PDB file of C-alpha atoms in Angstrom:
ATOM      1  CA  MET A 132     -17.872 -17.161   0.085  1.00 72.00           C
ATOM      2  CA  GLU A 133     -14.089 -16.720  -0.168  1.00 87.00           C
ATOM      3  CA  LYS A 134     -12.401 -15.752   3.077  1.00 93.00           C
ATOM      4  CA  GLU A 135     -10.702 -12.411   3.517  1.00 96.00           C
ATOM      5  CA  GLN A 136      -6.898 -12.461   3.442  1.00 97.00           C
ATOM      6  CA  ILE A 137      -5.208 -10.636   6.322  1.00 98.00           C
ATOM      7  CA  ALA A 138      -1.461 -10.202   6.765  1.00 98.00           C
ATOM      8  CA  VAL A 139       0.147  -9.155  10.050  1.00 98.00           C
ATOM      9  CA  PHE A 140       3.705  -7.846  10.207  1.00 98.00           C
ATOM     10  CA  ASP A 141       5.852  -7.175  13.249  1.00 98.00           C
ATOM     11  CA  PHE A 142       7.910  -3.980  12.896  1.00 98.00           C
ATOM     12  CA  ASP A 143      11.261  -4.209  14.716  1.00 97.00           C
ATOM     13  CA  GLY A 144      13.503  -6.912  13.286  1.00 96.00           C
ATOM     14  CA  THR A 145      10.858  -7.936  10.745  1.00 98.00           C
ATOM     15  CA  LEU A 146      10.201  -4.914   8.533  1.00 98.00           C
ATOM     16  CA  THR A 147      13.373  -3.301   9.901  1.00 98.00           C
ATOM     17  CA  THR A 148      16.879  -4.580  10.591  1.00 97.00           C
ATOM     18  CA  LYS A 149      17.236  -2.588  13.819  1.00 94.00           C
ATOM     19  CA  ASP A 150      15.299  -1.869  17.003  1.00 94.00           C
ATOM     20  CA  SER A 151      13.337   1.309  16.266  1.00 96.00           C
ATOM     21  CA  PHE A 152      13.076   2.183  19.988  1.00 95.00           C
ATOM     22  CA  ILE A 153      16.846   2.535  20.275  1.00 93.00           C
ATOM     23  CA  GLU A 154      17.123   4.271  16.903  1.00 96.00           C
ATOM     24  CA  PHE A 155      14.337   6.722  17.757  1.00 97.00           C
ATOM     25  CA  ILE A 156      16.078   7.696  21.000  1.00 96.00           C
ATOM     26  CA  ARG A 157      19.325   8.305  19.113  1.00 96.00           C
ATOM     27  CA  PHE A 158      17.460  10.229  16.398  1.00 97.00           C
ATOM     28  CA  SER A 159      15.587  12.508  18.805  1.00 97.00           C
ATOM     29  CA  LYS A 160      18.186  12.916  21.562  1.00 96.00           C
ATOM     30  CA  GLY A 161      21.556  12.518  19.838  1.00 96.00           C
ATOM     31  CA  ASP A 162      24.294   9.980  20.475  1.00 93.00           C
ATOM     32  CA  ALA A 163      25.818  11.683  23.538  1.00 94.00           C
ATOM     33  CA  ARG A 164      22.535  11.841  25.489  1.00 93.00           C
ATOM     34  CA  PHE A 165      21.678   8.332  24.301  1.00 91.00           C
ATOM     35  CA  VAL A 166      24.924   6.855  25.680  1.00 92.00           C
ATOM     36  CA  THR A 167      24.604   8.821  28.944  1.00 92.00           C
ATOM     37  CA  GLY A 168      21.038   7.581  29.404  1.00 88.00           C
ATOM     38  CA  LEU A 169      22.014   3.970  28.759  1.00 84.00           C
ATOM     39  CA  LEU A 170      24.812   4.208  31.316  1.00 87.00           C
ATOM     40  CA  LEU A 171      22.508   5.700  33.950  1.00 85.00           C
ATOM     41  CA  GLN A 172      19.855   3.057  33.289  1.00 83.00           C
ATOM     42  CA  SER A 173      22.316   0.173  32.949  1.00 81.00           C
ATOM     43  CA  PRO A 174      21.518  -1.476  36.332  1.00 79.00           C
ATOM     44  CA  PHE A 175      17.897  -1.922  35.276  1.00 75.00           C
ATOM     45  CA  LEU A 176      18.833  -2.992  31.751  1.00 77.00           C
ATOM     46  CA  MET A 177      21.244  -5.563  33.182  1.00 81.00           C
ATOM     47  CA  ALA A 178      18.544  -6.846  35.554  1.00 74.00           C
ATOM     48  CA  PHE A 179      16.224  -7.204  32.542  1.00 71.00           C
ATOM     49  CA  LYS A 180      18.875  -9.144  30.592  1.00 76.00           C
ATOM     50  CA  LEU A 181      19.303 -11.473  33.589  1.00 73.00           C
ATOM     51  CA  GLY A 182      15.546 -12.062  33.767  1.00 78.00           C
ATOM     52  CA  LEU A 183      15.218 -10.210  37.093  1.00 73.00           C
ATOM     53  CA  TYR A 184      13.234  -7.230  35.782  1.00 70.00           C
ATOM     54  CA  PRO A 185      10.208  -7.433  33.459  1.00 78.00           C
ATOM     55  CA  ASN A 186      10.587  -6.401  29.811  1.00 78.00           C
ATOM     56  CA  TRP A 187       7.831  -3.777  29.956  1.00 80.00           C
ATOM     57  CA  LYS A 188       9.213  -2.151  33.116  1.00 85.00           C
ATOM     58  CA  ALA A 189      12.721  -1.840  31.671  1.00 85.00           C
ATOM     59  CA  LYS A 190      11.291  -0.416  28.465  1.00 89.00           C
ATOM     60  CA  GLN A 191       9.029   2.056  30.267  1.00 91.00           C
ATOM     61  CA  ARG A 192      11.867   3.165  32.559  1.00 91.00           C
ATOM     62  CA  LEU A 193      14.089   3.908  29.538  1.00 91.00           C
ATOM     63  CA  PHE A 194      11.215   5.613  27.733  1.00 95.00           C
ATOM     64  CA  SER A 195      10.478   7.747  30.790  1.00 95.00           C
ATOM     65  CA  TYR A 196      14.111   8.790  31.201  1.00 94.00           C
ATOM     66  CA  PHE A 197      14.250  10.161  27.666  1.00 96.00           C
ATOM     67  CA  PHE A 198      10.734  11.453  27.021  1.00 97.00           C
ATOM     68  CA  LYS A 199       9.001  12.331  30.304  1.00 97.00           C
ATOM     69  CA  GLY A 200       8.057  16.014  30.231  1.00 98.00           C
ATOM     70  CA  MET A 201       8.390  16.428  26.452  1.00 98.00           C
ATOM     71  CA  SER A 202       5.445  18.095  24.751  1.00 98.00           C
ATOM     72  CA  TYR A 203       3.315  15.633  22.810  1.00 98.00           C
ATOM     73  CA  GLU A 204       3.470  17.954  19.808  1.00 98.00           C
ATOM     74  CA  ALA A 205       7.283  17.796  19.751  1.00 98.00           C
ATOM     75  CA  PHE A 206       7.216  14.021  20.238  1.00 98.00           C
ATOM     76  CA  CYS A 207       4.908  13.657  17.223  1.00 98.00           C
ATOM     77  CA  ARG A 208       7.131  15.905  15.102  1.00 98.00           C
ATOM     78  CA  TYR A 209      10.102  13.648  15.870  1.00 98.00           C
ATOM     79  CA  GLY A 210       7.967  10.611  14.960  1.00 98.00           C
ATOM     80  CA  ILE A 211       7.057  12.065  11.571  1.00 98.00           C
ATOM     81  CA  ALA A 212      10.656  13.035  10.832  1.00 98.00           C
ATOM     82  CA  PHE A 213      11.863   9.573  11.934  1.00 98.00           C
ATOM     83  CA  ALA A 214      10.052   7.942   8.990  1.00 97.00           C
ATOM     84  CA  SER A 215      12.953   8.918   6.731  1.00 96.00           C
ATOM     85  CA  ARG A 216      15.420   7.230   9.115  1.00 96.00           C
ATOM     86  CA  VAL A 217      13.326   4.044   9.018  1.00 97.00           C
ATOM     87  CA  GLU A 218      13.872   3.937   5.243  1.00 97.00           C
ATOM     88  CA  SER A 219      17.580   3.341   5.857  1.00 96.00           C
ATOM     89  CA  MET A 220      16.992   0.275   8.064  1.00 97.00           C
ATOM     90  CA  LEU A 221      14.425  -1.744   6.130  1.00 97.00           C
ATOM     91  CA  ARG A 222      14.379  -5.411   5.221  1.00 97.00           C
ATOM     92  CA  LYS A 223      13.464  -4.658   1.630  1.00 97.00           C
ATOM     93  CA  ASP A 224      12.346  -8.217   0.815  1.00 97.00           C
ATOM     94  CA  VAL A 225       9.853  -8.216   3.721  1.00 98.00           C
ATOM     95  CA  VAL A 226       8.582  -4.740   2.825  1.00 98.00           C
ATOM     96  CA  GLU A 227       8.047  -6.024  -0.736  1.00 98.00           C
ATOM     97  CA  ARG A 228       5.934  -8.905   0.628  1.00 97.00           C
ATOM     98  CA  MET A 229       3.874  -6.384   2.590  1.00 98.00           C
ATOM     99  CA  GLN A 230       3.412  -4.275  -0.531  1.00 98.00           C
ATOM    100  CA  ARG A 231       2.220  -7.329  -2.490  1.00 98.00           C
ATOM    101  CA  PHE A 232      -0.529  -7.966   0.087  1.00 98.00           C
ATOM    102  CA  LEU A 233      -1.573  -4.325  -0.203  1.00 98.00           C
ATOM    103  CA  SER A 234      -1.531  -4.279  -4.004  1.00 97.00           C
ATOM    104  CA  ASP A 235      -3.647  -7.450  -4.041  1.00 97.00           C
ATOM    105  CA  GLY A 236      -6.237  -5.596  -1.969  1.00 96.00           C
ATOM    106  CA  HIS A 237      -5.709  -7.539   1.256  1.00 97.00           C
ATOM    107  CA  ARG A 238      -5.895  -6.061   4.741  1.00 97.00           C
ATOM    108  CA  VAL A 239      -2.480  -5.468   6.326  1.00 98.00           C
ATOM    109  CA  PHE A 240      -1.711  -4.791   9.990  1.00 98.00           C
ATOM    110  CA  VAL A 241       1.560  -3.751  11.592  1.00 98.00           C
ATOM    111  CA  ILE A 242       1.528  -4.933  15.212  1.00 98.00           C
ATOM    112  CA  THR A 243       4.445  -3.834  17.325  1.00 97.00           C
ATOM    113  CA  ALA A 244       5.693  -3.252  20.848  1.00 96.00           C
ATOM    114  CA  SER A 245       7.126   0.058  19.656  1.00 97.00           C
ATOM    115  CA  ILE A 246       5.311   3.353  20.160  1.00 97.00           C
ATOM    116  CA  GLU A 247       2.658   4.374  17.645  1.00 97.00           C
ATOM    117  CA  GLU A 248       3.892   7.939  17.097  1.00 98.00           C
ATOM    118  CA  TRP A 249       7.116   6.783  15.443  1.00 97.00           C
ATOM    119  CA  VAL A 250       5.722   3.685  13.701  1.00 98.00           C
ATOM    120  CA  ARG A 251       2.478   5.003  12.174  1.00 98.00           C
ATOM    121  CA  PRO A 252       4.061   7.806  10.060  1.00 98.00           C
ATOM    122  CA  TRP A 253       6.256   5.301   8.214  1.00 98.00           C
ATOM    123  CA  CYS A 254       3.380   2.809   7.877  1.00 98.00           C
ATOM    124  CA  GLU A 255       1.025   5.388   6.421  1.00 97.00           C
ATOM    125  CA  LEU A 256       3.658   6.457   3.885  1.00 97.00           C
ATOM    126  CA  HIS A 257       3.618   2.832   2.718  1.00 97.00           C
ATOM    127  CA  GLY A 258      -0.159   2.448   2.626  1.00 97.00           C
ATOM    128  CA  VAL A 259      -0.701   0.689   5.973  1.00 98.00           C
ATOM    129  CA  THR A 260      -3.343   2.380   8.111  1.00 95.00           C
ATOM    130  CA  SER A 261      -3.947  -0.437  10.617  1.00 97.00           C
ATOM    131  CA  VAL A 262      -1.258  -0.060  13.287  1.00 98.00           C
ATOM    132  CA  LEU A 263      -1.541  -1.715  16.706  1.00 98.00           C
ATOM    133  CA  SER A 264       1.177  -0.703  19.130  1.00 98.00           C
ATOM    134  CA  THR A 265       2.177   0.289  22.620  1.00 97.00           C
ATOM    135  CA  ARG A 266       0.650   3.685  23.400  1.00 97.00           C
ATOM    136  CA  ALA A 267       2.370   6.445  25.321  1.00 97.00           C
ATOM    137  CA  GLU A 268       0.437   8.253  28.034  1.00 98.00           C
ATOM    138  CA  VAL A 269      -0.147  11.959  27.457  1.00 98.00           C
ATOM    139  CA  VAL A 270      -1.678  14.319  30.042  1.00 98.00           C
ATOM    140  CA  ASP A 271      -2.438  17.961  29.193  1.00 98.00           C
ATOM    141  CA  GLY A 272      -0.299  17.738  26.059  1.00 98.00           C
ATOM    142  CA  VAL A 273       2.781  16.444  27.891  1.00 98.00           C
ATOM    143  CA  MET A 274       4.417  13.004  27.852  1.00 98.00           C
ATOM    144  CA  THR A 275       4.187  11.381  31.303  1.00 98.00           C
ATOM    145  CA  GLY A 276       6.876   8.805  30.524  1.00 96.00           C
ATOM    146  CA  ARG A 277       4.410   5.960  31.152  1.00 97.00           C
ATOM    147  CA  PHE A 278       2.492   3.704  28.786  1.00 97.00           C
ATOM    148  CA  SER A 279      -1.287   4.012  28.556  1.00 97.00           C
ATOM    149  CA  THR A 280      -1.639   0.434  27.262  1.00 96.00           C
ATOM    150  CA  PRO A 281       0.109  -2.830  28.089  1.00 95.00           C
ATOM    151  CA  ASN A 282       3.326  -3.392  26.137  1.00 95.00           C
ATOM    152  CA  CYS A 283       2.130  -4.762  22.769  1.00 96.00           C
ATOM    153  CA  TYR A 284       4.221  -7.938  22.927  1.00 95.00           C
ATOM    154  CA  GLY A 285       3.477 -11.665  22.997  1.00 95.00           C
ATOM    155  CA  GLU A 286      -0.094 -12.489  24.018  1.00 97.00           C
ATOM    156  CA  GLU A 287      -0.938  -8.777  24.034  1.00 97.00           C
ATOM    157  CA  LYS A 288      -0.307  -8.647  20.269  1.00 98.00           C
ATOM    158  CA  LEU A 289      -2.883 -11.370  19.729  1.00 98.00           C
ATOM    159  CA  ARG A 290      -5.347  -9.809  22.157  1.00 98.00           C
ATOM    160  CA  ARG A 291      -5.142  -6.450  20.401  1.00 98.00           C
ATOM    161  CA  PHE A 292      -5.555  -8.068  16.983  1.00 98.00           C
ATOM    162  CA  LEU A 293      -8.647  -9.976  18.123  1.00 98.00           C
ATOM    163  CA  GLU A 294     -10.226  -6.723  19.270  1.00 97.00           C
ATOM    164  CA  VAL A 295     -10.345  -5.584  15.640  1.00 97.00           C
ATOM    165  CA  ALA A 296     -10.672  -8.955  13.876  1.00 97.00           C
ATOM    166  CA  PRO A 297     -12.731 -11.156  16.234  1.00 97.00           C
ATOM    167  CA  ASP A 298     -14.439 -13.404  13.660  1.00 96.00           C
ATOM    168  CA  ARG A 299     -11.677 -15.984  13.141  1.00 95.00           C
ATOM    169  CA  SER A 300     -13.757 -18.034  10.709  1.00 95.00           C
ATOM    170  CA  SER A 301     -13.989 -15.145   8.232  1.00 96.00           C
ATOM    171  CA  TYR A 302     -10.325 -14.737   7.284  1.00 97.00           C
ATOM    172  CA  VAL A 303      -7.057 -16.457   6.453  1.00 98.00           C
ATOM    173  CA  LEU A 304      -4.226 -15.009   8.538  1.00 98.00           C
ATOM    174  CA  THR A 305      -0.585 -14.759   7.491  1.00 98.00           C
ATOM    175  CA  ALA A 306       1.861 -13.563  10.149  1.00 98.00           C
ATOM    176  CA  TYR A 307       5.449 -12.351   9.848  1.00 98.00           C
ATOM    177  CA  GLY A 308       7.721 -11.886  12.857  1.00 97.00           C
ATOM    178  CA  ASP A 309      11.226 -12.438  14.145  1.00 96.00           C
ATOM    179  CA  SER A 310      11.072 -13.113  17.883  1.00 93.00           C
ATOM    180  CA  ARG A 311       9.324 -14.858  20.750  1.00 92.00           C
ATOM    181  CA  GLY A 312       7.137 -11.769  21.001  1.00 94.00           C
ATOM    182  CA  ASP A 313       5.400 -12.988  17.838  1.00 97.00           C
ATOM    183  CA  GLU A 314       4.807 -16.584  18.944  1.00 97.00           C
ATOM    184  CA  ALA A 315       1.189 -16.048  20.047  1.00 97.00           C
ATOM    185  CA  LEU A 316       0.301 -14.658  16.617  1.00 97.00           C
ATOM    186  CA  PHE A 317       2.244 -17.458  14.936  1.00 98.00           C
ATOM    187  CA  ARG A 318       0.200 -20.094  16.776  1.00 97.00           C
ATOM    188  CA  PHE A 319      -3.011 -18.326  15.788  1.00 97.00           C
ATOM    189  CA  ALA A 320      -2.104 -17.784  12.123  1.00 98.00           C
ATOM    190  CA  ASP A 321      -2.794 -20.058   9.161  1.00 97.00           C
ATOM    191  CA  VAL A 322       0.646 -19.248   7.751  1.00 98.00           C
ATOM    192  CA  ALA A 323       3.540 -18.073   9.932  1.00 97.00           C
ATOM    193  CA  THR A 324       6.877 -16.881   8.611  1.00 97.00           C
ATOM    194  CA  ARG A 325       9.809 -16.251  10.955  1.00 96.00           C
ATOM    195  CA  ILE A 326      12.209 -13.652   9.595  1.00 96.00           C
ATOM    196  CA  ARG A 327      15.837 -14.436  10.320  1.00 88.00           C
TER     197      ARG A 327
END
């Protein structure tokens, strides 16, 4: 029996030309609040750049600064509206490859360290329903500013994928990514394409 074809695409820097985390903050908070927040968080961001502070902690700290206390409903509305902004920062050639997999009837996943509520709306507009991402914690309808899952990066991307596609012998896997966060999937894939 012929094996199923599965394609996995990273989001930031692979399907897009920009970091959607940064762009979503600017989109939802405006440039002035964005710059102020970056300045206030700069000691932690600098420590991250120097390798003294873990990636996920720096990301969660920035996320918490901007979104802690926001209603989940409002956060989702921003995520839906952000899909139109994503259109302006696409790598069209990579999106076309994704669309070819879909039109050929293959299963397509977007696996990203970004937050589901601003990635999934764009993905669903383009026919991708399988989105694996970092999840934001919500309690009583309010954003806590924390993540409810590990940051979906590196080995965590592969772990999350294997939760939904555990039978490795049943499919041929093609992976697209642009950074070291995609290396675990690259090693696991039959075909790996680094986007530059």
